[in-house]
């Protein structure tokens, strides 16, 4: 078992929460894991990313080699595209649809979406809408995780359990909201993949 | 034994605590900050009374750690790589005094300059000071290095440098802990003149340090952090230092066919290197940072063509390594995914919406309109983003504190008015002495202290300047008539511009404090208060 995952977004979009959920599940399964984070300068409205490596063998490099990632989860569409050089030919891109525009030369939205969708294995998802419908706008990251959940290489129940543990401190209502967000993301992806299959 | 998921920085912190640390001394700096923050949050450190308050700068941190070592306890000083420049005087001379209680200096390098102004390699400092250096290759070794480092430090009576880089500092992995060691008790050095570096004593100490080199070489040769792995294919032998070892193994998941020398403790283990050199047709040196080992290997006169690395272009001369760069240096083909340049643009960092620095720069820019461009000397912090559009306000950022002193030099050269822009934490780090120079000569510069009441850039650590700025400036001798405090808010804009214009026109020294709390720390404080109120 071996999964290399890139999490991408803009500072403050909650990629480290997704990393924590996946990481907790991997460690509970007794797998090896390395996860590199971006701290510091790049957090102030800049792009952030995290490389997660899960394996049943010792993981050497903290960084995923280019051309080797199984999955990119992007909480922002352009940020998902920023890392495509890392993706395997049959790797998956799961990207949120809503652009985060804080630069004047942000590319044409349609072009960004098109570039995501032309990738053979990709899902573009309106995370904000789904999160608002079933939980709250903050849960976009968990919607995305749900949409990506069958590609993470871990049992979906493990991820759900990790969500319970990670959000326990914030109370049952928040745990349930995030589980709903997760399930809704999962459902969206399943329908989408069924259509394209 | 426990297993914990830890960042490299956290592994160092936990390792030091478990190895009997009595005090950490540090000034924040990416990527070293999380070491000290981990100890500050640790319940155990609190119970034991382990010192973990921030120091004013890396020099005061280094010297305080040395003082704790003098008193017989285990101490650690942590900093980012450029911080070691600031601490260098104490650091190098601590090599000569030697240590009493275990003394570790952790320097976090930032190859590729993710959040730094250069990518200097701290291993040169270890060699310069003639002391051992450990460069852990992973989180487990970072943890273990604390035990090994303190032991070596006390055995040989020497400070030990620990060099890490960004990727290790900020990457998380499983770490197995060891049995904890107790802290040392207070025990002064047997020789009460050991730390008096009068020339007559310093010469003796230096002689002792030179004699220790043999033991340091032996320690490297036998270090658990260094290893020689033989291989059948001797067309090339590989020296892999620190993280480079991981990138190498990433490319050989079933084992490397070539002989490999893993180097994670210095001085460079010479006998291992010699064996590799004698047995292999060529040598490839892989190291994160500068060609530190490669340079030593080549010397001045190597023309054998046998050695490859950063200096002959086999590996790029600058920047961080990664598995792909290492694969290419081994002649492997690398298949990279397609990038989509037409749909991605850079997203540079920016000042937060509502940041006080925005209003400070707007006012300064307007007040400076009637002067020629190119007279604003600035410094390091969030406010350095004032160099970028839409502000384009500042003309320099060199090292912490250089704003005031460079403005002074430029004013001395005739650039009047010259303006310095410095943050509150940077001011107490290294601005005070420069301001004193300007006070003594009443140099016609206007110093803006952007007081957001925190150390914003590195994540909002408490600032030594808080509540003390006016007293510090007045104490240095800044005239009360030219010591102003403004509040950078849009509604104060016109009044601020006027006040600033007056000070720019003043033919002597002025200090303008622009005070409004960083909106990120202000929001955090509000949140903490709310949570306290609810609890
Ligand atoms: C010698 C040295 N130590 C530490 C750092 C890391 N560093 C960069 S800016 C900064 C703090 C800046 O705080 P302040 O001056 O208050 O400005 P702010 O970021 O709050 O605007 C630090 C610690 C550095 N660049 N150089
Ligand atoms: S962290 Fe604080 S000081 Fe830094 S840009 Fe944001 S508001 Fe300004």
Coordinates of C-alpha atoms in Angstrom, one line a residue, chain A residues 4 9-10 23 27 32-47 53 57-68 76-79 81-88 99-103 105-108 111-112 115 118 169, chain B residues 3 5 7 30 34 114-116 137-139 167-168 170-174 243 245-247 249-254 320-324 328 334-340 342-353 382 385 456-459 531:
Chain A
X4 CA 1.1 10.1 -2.3
X9 CA -5.0 25.8 -1.3
X10 CA -4.6 29.3 -0.1
X23 CA -2.8 11.4 9.0
X27 CA -1.3 6.2 11.9
X32 CA 4.2 4.8 7.8
X33 CA 3.6 8.4 7.1
X34 CA 5.4 11.6 6.3
X35 CA 3.7 14.9 5.8
X36 CA 5.4 18.1 4.9
X37 CA 3.7 21.4 5.6
X38 CA 4.3 24.9 4.4
X39 CA 4.8 27.4 7.2
X40 CA 5.8 31.0 7.4
X41 CA 6.0 33.7 4.7
X42 CA 3.8 31.8 2.2
X43 CA 0.8 31.8 4.6
X44 CA -0.1 35.4 4.2
X45 CA -2.6 35.0 1.4
X46 CA -0.1 33.1 -0.6
X47 CA -0.4 29.5 -1.9
X53 CA 2.9 10.2 1.9
X57 CA 7.0 0.5 3.9
X58 CA 9.3 3.1 5.4
X59 CA 8.9 6.5 3.6
X60 CA 12.2 8.1 2.7
X61 CA 11.6 11.5 1.1
X62 CA 9.5 14.1 2.8
X63 CA 8.7 15.4 -0.6
X64 CA 6.7 13.5 -3.3
X65 CA 8.8 13.1 -6.5
X66 CA 7.3 14.9 -9.5
X67 CA 5.3 12.5 -11.6
X68 CA 4.5 10.2 -8.7
X76 CA -9.0 26.2 -4.9
X77 CA -9.0 25.3 -8.6
X78 CA -5.9 27.2 -9.7
X79 CA -4.0 25.8 -6.7
X81 CA -3.5 23.0 -11.2
X82 CA -0.3 24.4 -9.7
X83 CA 0.9 20.9 -8.7
X84 CA 0.0 18.9 -11.8
X85 CA 3.6 18.2 -12.6
X86 CA 3.6 16.0 -9.5
X87 CA 0.7 13.8 -10.8
X88 CA 1.0 10.3 -12.2
X99 CA -11.7 30.6 -7.3
X100 CA -10.0 32.6 -4.6
X101 CA -9.1 35.8 -6.3
X102 CA -6.5 37.9 -4.6
X103 CA -4.2 38.6 -7.5
X105 CA -3.9 38.6 -13.1
X106 CA -6.0 35.6 -12.0
X107 CA -6.6 33.6 -15.2
X108 CA -10.0 33.3 -16.8
X111 CA -10.1 28.3 -18.6
X112 CA -9.1 27.1 -15.1
X115 CA -7.9 22.7 -17.5
X118 CA -9.7 18.0 -19.3
X169 CA -13.4 19.0 21.0
Chain B
X3 CA 5.4 6.8 19.4
X5 CA 3.8 12.1 15.2
X7 CA 7.4 17.9 13.0
X30 CA 11.3 30.4 10.1
X34 CA 8.2 25.7 16.4
X114 CA 11.3 29.9 1.2
X115 CA 11.2 32.6 3.8
X116 CA 14.7 34.0 4.1
X137 CA 18.2 13.2 8.2
X138 CA 14.8 12.5 9.6
X139 CA 12.5 13.2 12.5
X167 CA 11.9 20.3 4.9
X168 CA 12.8 18.5 8.0
X170 CA 8.3 21.4 8.8
X171 CA 7.6 17.8 8.0
X172 CA 5.8 15.4 10.3
X173 CA 6.6 11.7 10.9
X174 CA 6.5 9.0 13.6
X243 CA 18.2 14.9 3.9
X245 CA 20.2 10.5 2.0
X246 CA 16.4 10.2 1.9
X247 CA 16.2 11.5 -1.6
X249 CA 17.0 6.0 -1.1
X250 CA 13.7 7.3 -2.5
X251 CA 15.2 6.5 -5.9
X252 CA 16.3 3.0 -4.9
X253 CA 13.4 1.6 -3.0
X254 CA 15.0 -1.9 -3.1
X320 CA 17.0 22.8 -2.2
X321 CA 17.4 19.2 -3.3
X322 CA 14.4 16.9 -4.1
X323 CA 14.0 13.4 -5.3
X324 CA 13.9 14.4 -8.9
X328 CA 18.8 13.2 -12.6
X334 CA 12.4 11.4 -14.7
X335 CA 8.8 11.4 -15.9
X336 CA 7.1 14.6 -14.8
X337 CA 3.4 15.3 -15.1
X338 CA 2.1 18.1 -17.5
X339 CA 2.0 21.5 -16.0
X340 CA -0.6 24.1 -17.1
X342 CA -1.7 29.1 -19.1
X343 CA -4.0 28.6 -16.1
X344 CA -1.7 29.2 -13.2
X345 CA -0.2 32.5 -12.0
X346 CA 1.9 33.1 -8.9
X347 CA 0.1 34.1 -5.7
X348 CA 2.6 36.1 -3.7
X349 CA 2.1 36.8 0.0
X350 CA 0.4 40.0 0.8
X351 CA -0.4 42.2 3.8
X352 CA -3.6 41.0 5.5
X353 CA -6.7 43.1 4.9
X382 CA 5.5 41.7 7.5
X385 CA 5.9 43.5 1.8
X456 CA 3.9 39.3 13.1
X457 CA 5.9 37.7 10.4
X458 CA 6.8 34.6 12.4
X459 CA 3.2 34.0 13.7
X531 CA -13.3 31.1 25.2

